[in-house]
Amino acid sequence: MSVNRKNYHHGDLKPALIAAGLDLLEETGLESLSLRAIAARVGVSHTAPKNHFDGLRGLLTAIAAEGFRRHAAEMRHGVEDHPPGKPRLQAACDGYLRFALAHPELFRLMFSKTLCNHDDPALRAAASGSYEVLRGIAAGLDWDKADAPGAPQRTEWMLWSIVHGYAMLLIEGQIPRAPDGSAPFPASGVVPDFGYRADLAE
Amino acid sequence: MSVNRKNYHHGDLKPALIAAGLDLLEETGLESLSLRAIAARVGVSHTAPKNHFDGLRGLLTAIAAEGFRRHAAEMRHGVEDHPPGKPRLQAACDGYLRFALAHPELFRLMFSKTLCNHDDPALRAAASGSYEVLRGIAAGLDWDKADAPGAPQRTEWMLWSIVHGYAMLLIEGQIPRAPDGSAPFPASGVVPDFGYRADLAE
DNA sequence: CGCAAAAATTTACATTGGAAATATGAAGGG
DNA sequence: CCCTTCATATTTCCAATGTAAATTTTTGCG
């Protein structure tokens, strides 16, 4: 099977559609991301995706999965340069926010139950990979509820909630941004100063 | 002008459309909330709303504004029964989350820049009213960054981010919920234990 | 070579939001 | 009381969208 032929069969349509969707997401935004627009950009008819995805929702789900992979990569980026505890936490939170602000439309898609199917195995796996970064870093963080029942999940969710909420409120224009689009505080500026306890770490 | 007549002129269409939209939001969800469905429920043609709202987006914006008013009321509910500081903070956060979980579709709409127009004066006013509740309560909260530059805005945003993020992650199914739909922890369970300093309060 | 299956196209259709032209009725002035 | 005016609502029409069904083209295998 030859790749990228101009003729009837595209040859590599599935990844091409995902890539086109990601591009269109950056260029024209989420609301105008239609099945027909994505197909047109690849140069196929608007019903061609049906052979590879379960409708528009299926395609959006695949795009979101790729988003989660990049999201995880952005969080991991630079994390290993810092020692465990607060510095590493800051790096991951900054990565989380950096991704959200750089790709707001994709970020919105990724977390939209309406637009994509979070029961899809591939999406679940990708999203878990992203969550694992935060989870690994949350292990060892000490705060006033670190010994209460439900820790360490409570710590993970507390941390996730703060970074995610900050990203969302910024993206949706609820918290004002600087003219250059940057947040008023870095992600680490709204995260409380956790302590670090080796006995809590993994 | 008589109200609620069955004939050509409805007489009170504007609030009727908002009410119908709020009902449909609970019954059928956000994705199926079409201009035509709302108009049909009121018993008018699908172009009738044009005389009162600027398209679907305008109607959704008005619905969101009403949502913010109810949201603020839910947060205020029970707040005055508690003394300032941590107890009052808990009551407000619980109200924030209670509203979000009880009306997830409306909550999503309220915070969607795509679906509603946050430049609309009425929506701005309603949203500000909601934010003011949190702001008033955040004043006086002491934490490790309460004396850093940018406080008290930083405190407000930190608090808002945590509660909003927790609500969003629950609504979107990222953080699992109990079979009865309740959150694994109350809102106050993921909010750090702030201190209270009278000199920071309003 | 021939045939079955995969992949893509064409065609058709129901829904949607919006624009334009038209109809209706309420309100106020003579 | 009538008649004009204007807000309000309707009808009709249109472009865009997602989906389904039938059809065509290509691939790959026996």
PDB file of N, CA and C in Angstrom, chain B residues 28-62:
ATOM      1  N   THR B  28     -32.990  18.188  28.668  1.00  0.00           N
ATOM      2  CA  THR B  28     -32.375  17.554  27.494  1.00  0.00           C
ATOM      3  C   THR B  28     -30.907  17.883  27.329  1.00  0.00           C
ATOM      4  N   GLY B  29     -30.378  18.775  28.147  1.00  0.00           N
ATOM      5  CA  GLY B  29     -28.948  19.048  28.080  1.00  0.00           C
ATOM      6  C   GLY B  29     -28.581  20.152  27.116  1.00  0.00           C
ATOM      7  N   LEU B  30     -27.331  20.509  27.196  1.00  0.00           N
ATOM      8  CA  LEU B  30     -26.841  21.688  26.482  1.00  0.00           C
ATOM      9  C   LEU B  30     -26.750  21.471  24.978  1.00  0.00           C
ATOM     10  N   GLU B  31     -26.340  20.289  24.569  1.00  0.00           N
ATOM     11  CA  GLU B  31     -26.110  20.047  23.145  1.00  0.00           C
ATOM     12  C   GLU B  31     -27.390  20.123  22.333  1.00  0.00           C
ATOM     13  N   SER B  32     -28.502  19.776  22.960  1.00  0.00           N
ATOM     14  CA  SER B  32     -29.761  19.776  22.218  1.00  0.00           C
ATOM     15  C   SER B  32     -30.568  21.043  22.493  1.00  0.00           C
ATOM     16  N   LEU B  33     -29.915  22.022  23.057  1.00  0.00           N
ATOM     17  CA  LEU B  33     -30.623  23.270  23.351  1.00  0.00           C
ATOM     18  C   LEU B  33     -30.563  24.179  22.122  1.00  0.00           C
ATOM     19  N   SER B  34     -31.503  23.967  21.220  1.00  0.00           N
ATOM     20  CA  SER B  34     -31.504  24.748  19.990  1.00  0.00           C
ATOM     21  C   SER B  34     -32.503  25.896  20.079  1.00  0.00           C
ATOM     22  N   LEU B  35     -32.267  26.865  19.242  1.00  0.00           N
ATOM     23  CA  LEU B  35     -33.182  27.987  19.135  1.00  0.00           C
ATOM     24  C   LEU B  35     -34.587  27.488  18.828  1.00  0.00           C
ATOM     25  N   ARG B  36     -34.658  26.555  17.936  1.00  0.00           N
ATOM     26  CA  ARG B  36     -35.964  26.040  17.535  1.00  0.00           C
ATOM     27  C   ARG B  36     -36.648  25.285  18.649  1.00  0.00           C
ATOM     28  N   ALA B  37     -35.883  24.551  19.434  1.00  0.00           N
ATOM     29  CA  ALA B  37     -36.486  23.788  20.529  1.00  0.00           C
ATOM     30  C   ALA B  37     -37.038  24.731  21.600  1.00  0.00           C
ATOM     31  N   ILE B  38     -36.281  25.762  21.908  1.00  0.00           N
ATOM     32  CA  ILE B  38     -36.736  26.707  22.926  1.00  0.00           C
ATOM     33  C   ILE B  38     -37.996  27.421  22.456  1.00  0.00           C
ATOM     34  N   ALA B  39     -37.947  27.870  21.206  1.00  0.00           N
ATOM     35  CA  ALA B  39     -39.103  28.587  20.668  1.00  0.00           C
ATOM     36  C   ALA B  39     -40.329  27.678  20.630  1.00  0.00           C
ATOM     37  N   ALA B  40     -40.115  26.430  20.255  1.00  0.00           N
ATOM     38  CA  ALA B  40     -41.239  25.500  20.153  1.00  0.00           C
ATOM     39  C   ALA B  40     -41.879  25.288  21.519  1.00  0.00           C
ATOM     40  N   ARG B  41     -41.048  25.217  22.552  1.00  0.00           N
ATOM     41  CA  ARG B  41     -41.600  24.978  23.882  1.00  0.00           C
ATOM     42  C   ARG B  41     -42.479  26.137  24.327  1.00  0.00           C
ATOM     43  N   VAL B  42     -42.108  27.327  23.923  1.00  0.00           N
ATOM     44  CA  VAL B  42     -42.916  28.497  24.271  1.00  0.00           C
ATOM     45  C   VAL B  42     -44.131  28.595  23.352  1.00  0.00           C
ATOM     46  N   GLY B  43     -44.014  27.980  22.188  1.00  0.00           N
ATOM     47  CA  GLY B  43     -45.140  27.995  21.265  1.00  0.00           C
ATOM     48  C   GLY B  43     -45.067  29.092  20.218  1.00  0.00           C
ATOM     49  N   VAL B  44     -43.844  29.550  19.937  1.00  0.00           N
ATOM     50  CA  VAL B  44     -43.684  30.581  18.915  1.00  0.00           C
ATOM     51  C   VAL B  44     -42.782  30.041  17.810  1.00  0.00           C
ATOM     52  N   SER B  45     -42.694  30.780  16.735  1.00  0.00           N
ATOM     53  CA  SER B  45     -41.851  30.344  15.639  1.00  0.00           C
ATOM     54  C   SER B  45     -40.384  30.520  16.002  1.00  0.00           C
ATOM     55  N   HIS B  46     -39.528  29.839  15.264  1.00  0.00           N
ATOM     56  CA  HIS B  46     -38.116  29.827  15.667  1.00  0.00           C
ATOM     57  C   HIS B  46     -37.411  31.149  15.373  1.00  0.00           C
ATOM     58  N   THR B  47     -38.084  32.041  14.700  1.00  0.00           N
ATOM     59  CA  THR B  47     -37.459  33.344  14.436  1.00  0.00           C
ATOM     60  C   THR B  47     -37.977  34.426  15.378  1.00  0.00           C
ATOM     61  N   ALA B  48     -38.951  34.078  16.177  1.00  0.00           N
ATOM     62  CA  ALA B  48     -39.503  35.062  17.117  1.00  0.00           C
ATOM     63  C   ALA B  48     -38.454  35.594  18.098  1.00  0.00           C
ATOM     64  N   PRO B  49     -37.563  34.767  18.590  1.00  0.00           N
ATOM     65  CA  PRO B  49     -36.575  35.269  19.561  1.00  0.00           C
ATOM     66  C   PRO B  49     -35.709  36.402  19.016  1.00  0.00           C
ATOM     67  N   LYS B  50     -35.614  36.473  17.706  1.00  0.00           N
ATOM     68  CA  LYS B  50     -34.765  37.510  17.103  1.00  0.00           C
ATOM     69  C   LYS B  50     -35.164  38.909  17.556  1.00  0.00           C
ATOM     70  N   ASN B  51     -36.432  39.101  17.877  1.00  0.00           N
ATOM     71  CA  ASN B  51     -36.884  40.422  18.293  1.00  0.00           C
ATOM     72  C   ASN B  51     -36.413  40.790  19.699  1.00  0.00           C
ATOM     73  N   HIS B  52     -35.965  39.806  20.451  1.00  0.00           N
ATOM     74  CA  HIS B  52     -35.604  40.076  21.848  1.00  0.00           C
ATOM     75  C   HIS B  52     -34.147  39.765  22.151  1.00  0.00           C
ATOM     76  N   PHE B  53     -33.558  38.903  21.341  1.00  0.00           N
ATOM     77  CA  PHE B  53     -32.172  38.526  21.595  1.00  0.00           C
ATOM     78  C   PHE B  53     -31.375  38.579  20.299  1.00  0.00           C
ATOM     79  N   ASP B  54     -30.098  38.712  20.448  1.00  0.00           N
ATOM     80  CA  ASP B  54     -29.230  38.735  19.287  1.00  0.00           C
ATOM     81  C   ASP B  54     -28.844  37.309  18.907  1.00  0.00           C
ATOM     82  N   GLY B  55     -29.788  36.620  18.287  1.00  0.00           N
ATOM     83  CA  GLY B  55     -29.506  35.259  17.846  1.00  0.00           C
ATOM     84  C   GLY B  55     -29.445  34.270  18.995  1.00  0.00           C
ATOM     85  N   LEU B  56     -29.079  33.062  18.676  1.00  0.00           N
ATOM     86  CA  LEU B  56     -28.989  32.017  19.699  1.00  0.00           C
ATOM     87  C   LEU B  56     -28.013  32.408  20.785  1.00  0.00           C
ATOM     88  N   ARG B  57     -26.885  32.956  20.368  1.00  0.00           N
ATOM     89  CA  ARG B  57     -25.874  33.350  21.324  1.00  0.00           C
ATOM     90  C   ARG B  57     -26.416  34.363  22.339  1.00  0.00           C
ATOM     91  N   GLY B  58     -27.251  35.270  21.850  1.00  0.00           N
ATOM     92  CA  GLY B  58     -27.833  36.254  22.750  1.00  0.00           C
ATOM     93  C   GLY B  58     -28.766  35.616  23.771  1.00  0.00           C
ATOM     94  N   LEU B  59     -29.537  34.665  23.311  1.00  0.00           N
ATOM     95  CA  LEU B  59     -30.448  33.979  24.224  1.00  0.00           C
ATOM     96  C   LEU B  59     -29.675  33.154  25.251  1.00  0.00           C
ATOM     97  N   LEU B  60     -28.672  32.450  24.782  1.00  0.00           N
ATOM     98  CA  LEU B  60     -27.846  31.662  25.706  1.00  0.00           C
ATOM     99  C   LEU B  60     -27.178  32.568  26.735  1.00  0.00           C
ATOM    100  N   THR B  61     -26.785  33.745  26.291  1.00  0.00           N
ATOM    101  CA  THR B  61     -26.159  34.690  27.202  1.00  0.00           C
ATOM    102  C   THR B  61     -27.129  35.103  28.308  1.00  0.00           C
ATOM    103  N   ALA B  62     -28.376  35.353  27.932  1.00  0.00           N
ATOM    104  CA  ALA B  62     -29.372  35.734  28.928  1.00  0.00           C
ATOM    105  C   ALA B  62     -29.646  34.583  29.897  1.00  0.00           C
TER     106      ALA B  62
END
